[in-house]
């Protein structure tokens, strides 16, 4: 589990095919203190298992599923990525609960300045935008962000200068693809309601109840 608060950037040193997937060699711009072989680390928002950890360098294996669902396969040697080590139970939850399981890729439709900030608009499959709400949380390339506005097939976020400077968001251009993980709470609520309905149970928790109390 992660928070979406990026700890630093990494550089892809090498990539090679491995058992239908790929193996990446990465170097972080910070030391992996107290390393644990097999620990989880989010690379551009994708939860991967780190091995051969040596100082700031480590190796990860990327499965065929991760290559198909995310943009990791398009990375080239020298590319920069966002890195976050797994959350400890004693850590501050500065962003929101991020699983590192990317739902889909979105596209940068617009990037424009807004005073000292930068406003990004992303398009996303309509099947996922139903989980996005204004002022809710979303993870883009592993970064926890707050949704400004959301429409049928797109949403926008406002990026502060600090986030633009210390993550890969600063290099994003219109047309680029990004890894997106929607807020998992909405998906759990939807499944619970669907199961309740299928079982023929009236229950107190239903769409009307959620709307009345500001959840929808």
C-alpha angles and dihedrals in degrees: 000000000000140000102220091243104130114226096196147312129283133202123223104233098179143347129198138170115265127178096327091316132061140260119221128199110207138182121203123211088231134053118262095230117198091011119199118201107238096021120148121254128176115231110192086337097310116122108230135168116249120216137165088038112186117168104302096346127089144154130236133188116223115206125220089251092056091047091051097046101038140042095249092106091062093057118112132201108282095029117132123233137187115252132198128169119221120282120260117215088240094054126104113258095226096163123018137286107292120181098194090235105125115217099199146318122275130197130234104240098173139008118185138155119254107186107294090344134077120228117211125190118198131190120217138174110281090234089070103035089074086074092055120089133178111271089011125123130262134172117227115185085342096307118127108229138170118240114237099187136352132198136175097293106002145046138190136222132191116225123207118222093251094056091046090053101046101040137051091260087092091068097046117118133186110285095028119130122231137189113252130195115182122212106286094213092073092053092051092049091050093051092048091052092047091051091048091051093047090053091052092240116151096203127166095258109080136129092274091052092048092048092049091054096045101257094116 
